Amino acid sequence: MSTPSGSPEREGSTDGASQLDCPPSSPPGMDHSMGSPLLSPDSSCQDAVLSATATSPADSESLSPDELELLAKLEEQNRLLEADSKSMRSMSGSRRNSGSSLVSSSSASSNLSHLEEDTWILWGRIVNEWDEWRRKKDKLLKELIRKGIPHHFRAIVWQLLGNATDMPVKNQYSELLKMSSPCEKLIRRDIARTYPEHEFFKGQDSLGQEVLFNVMKAYSLVDREVGYCQGSAFIVGLLLMQMPEEEAFCVFVRLMQEYRLRELFKPTMAELGLCIYQFEYLLQEQLPELNVHFRSQSFHTSMYASSWFLTLFLTFLPMPVATRIFDIFMYEGLEIIFRVGMAILQYNQTDLIQLDMEGMSQHFQKVIPHQFDSCPDKLILRAYQVKYNPKRMKKLEKEYTTIKNKEMEEQIEIKRLRTENRLLKQRIETLEKYTEQFVTSLQTQLEQSRMQEAELLGALKEMQDKVLDLEKVRVSCLPDENNVAQLQDELKLVKLRELETLQSFRELQDTVTELNQRWQVGSAPHVVTSRNHWKESPKKNALNELQDKLMGTRLKEAQAQAELREVKLKALQLDSQNQIQSKLIGRHEVEGASLQERLQQLAVQNKGLQAQLTEMKRKQAELHCKNKEEVMAVRLREADSMAAMAELRQKIAELEIQKEEGLIQGQLNHSDSRQYITQLRDQIAELKNEVTHAVKKTQPFQLLKPTYI
């Protein structure tokens, strides 16, 4: 079997509207969810029946006589149904003329029973001779499928159409169920949301929910790239209504592989974006007024059409209508989805143009799904009146691919810019840290230099004060010139007195000597004449006087010697004081010389410190110049960064515009698409945060110059 997008019948299906008929394909009273519905007696469905034509002559030539006879019976039954439409209307609307109504009802039931029997015979022959019908009678088979596949034949016909009757993956199904899937929690969560009103799936842990879980889990293990997507559960649920879970699993695998559904359900949903793009083109070309109204109300195509492509109208239209569309989808692929979507919009264009966004949303949710309950053929007929050019759709696919490639390149460029921006921010942060450390070290060194300079200046001042004090002490200790002259005069006078004293002392000595001599001379006669001393008393008196004078002189001599000794002592004291003062003067001179040397050393050290301070100031000036250059370089980089950020803002604006125009991929009513949109918004927010952060990071450089000054 060729893929749906490549079969020649699908390319030539634009003129198939004239071949559509509206015969019933299921027995009377059959549930709408299980087969094709009966024709409604309203006028719209009668128009659909009347507008349908018979089989083309070319097809008639390829049929056998029995088949031609069967088709003739089908056409005859259609005419009988048309004739009995009034009686069916009267039976459903009123009980008047009950006799005629019963006759008409019995006639219609008889006709339908014959038609049911003929339909079953025809489809039984088609199933038994499937390969021959596909080779030789493919156009007739397509026409019969458009009219609806009988409920009891749907399981086998869908498997035959999908070429899923004998697939190797069917043998793996039981083994897949024994394995665990990472998507099990998501599948369990969404099981209860799939056909919640249908009896087969109603109730927790029901048989329908269990088999649906099995099929979805098995596929998530077969195709781990796709895994699980919520919309796919509705398609699997429809398959499980018609066939066992193994066959449903095989048909679903074939649908994903051959009917473009796999690309629809991938995490990127690239195929959904393509379908929305192609559908927007059809809307703009065939319904321009409605398209303008949608755009003016910001009612994007993805808001209503995404679920059509993801669930094949199974969540939008009633089950009988959606099943008829799925019949055609199994043969023609996604083309019927485009046709039915455009037919719905054409049918509701007048009402939609008069509504605002909220009103249109309510109209899509409550009005449109029930417009074709009574006669699905009316919708099918309108769908095949829509203009659909497969070649143009191929061109649109190429255009969309080109656009997406450009967007991908832009995304790559954005990522590159983000990477460069991140690296630039890292460099700026590194430069900031280095600059802060460098400035801090310079400030520390400057403070240390200032402290050393202050200490040296204090030490120098202290030494200068000491020198001044020593000079004062020296000056105060040294005698004046007047004092020295006075002392010299006093010394001369003392020496003169000493000389005079010595002279007087010598005179006294001479006198004493003379007296001693005299006394010795006089003492000898005295001894001789001691016997007669009483006679010589006057002489004795003179001797006594001389002795008294001698004693007086000796006393004077003793006094003079005592005075001389005192003078000598004073001279010795003065001499010792003079020596002491000389020694003190010598010491002061030595200390003054050492202080002078120390002062010279301090002056030299001060000059060295002044030179070091000058050198440090020069280095600081050089560092300041270097910092200015680095700041200029940083500002240049900042300008480049701002340019890059402007480009990022432009890219963000483009992404927001694309989001507003509906070019983004995702379905707003679909959980996975919401997640995708959320991711896009997160990316936009992240880009905005990066831009804001980069702007904040560049602000401290404006304060860097005053810090250096």
XYZ file of C-alpha atoms in Angstrom, residues 7 134 201 266 283 350 504 532 642:
9
model
C -1.154 7.888 -3.754
C -7.109 -2.108 -4.635
C -14.067 3.810 29.078
C 6.982 14.437 18.471
C -8.037 30.145 5.065
C -21.335 34.491 8.516
C 105.416 86.492 104.338
C 121.700 84.215 140.289
C 24.989 46.298 24.376
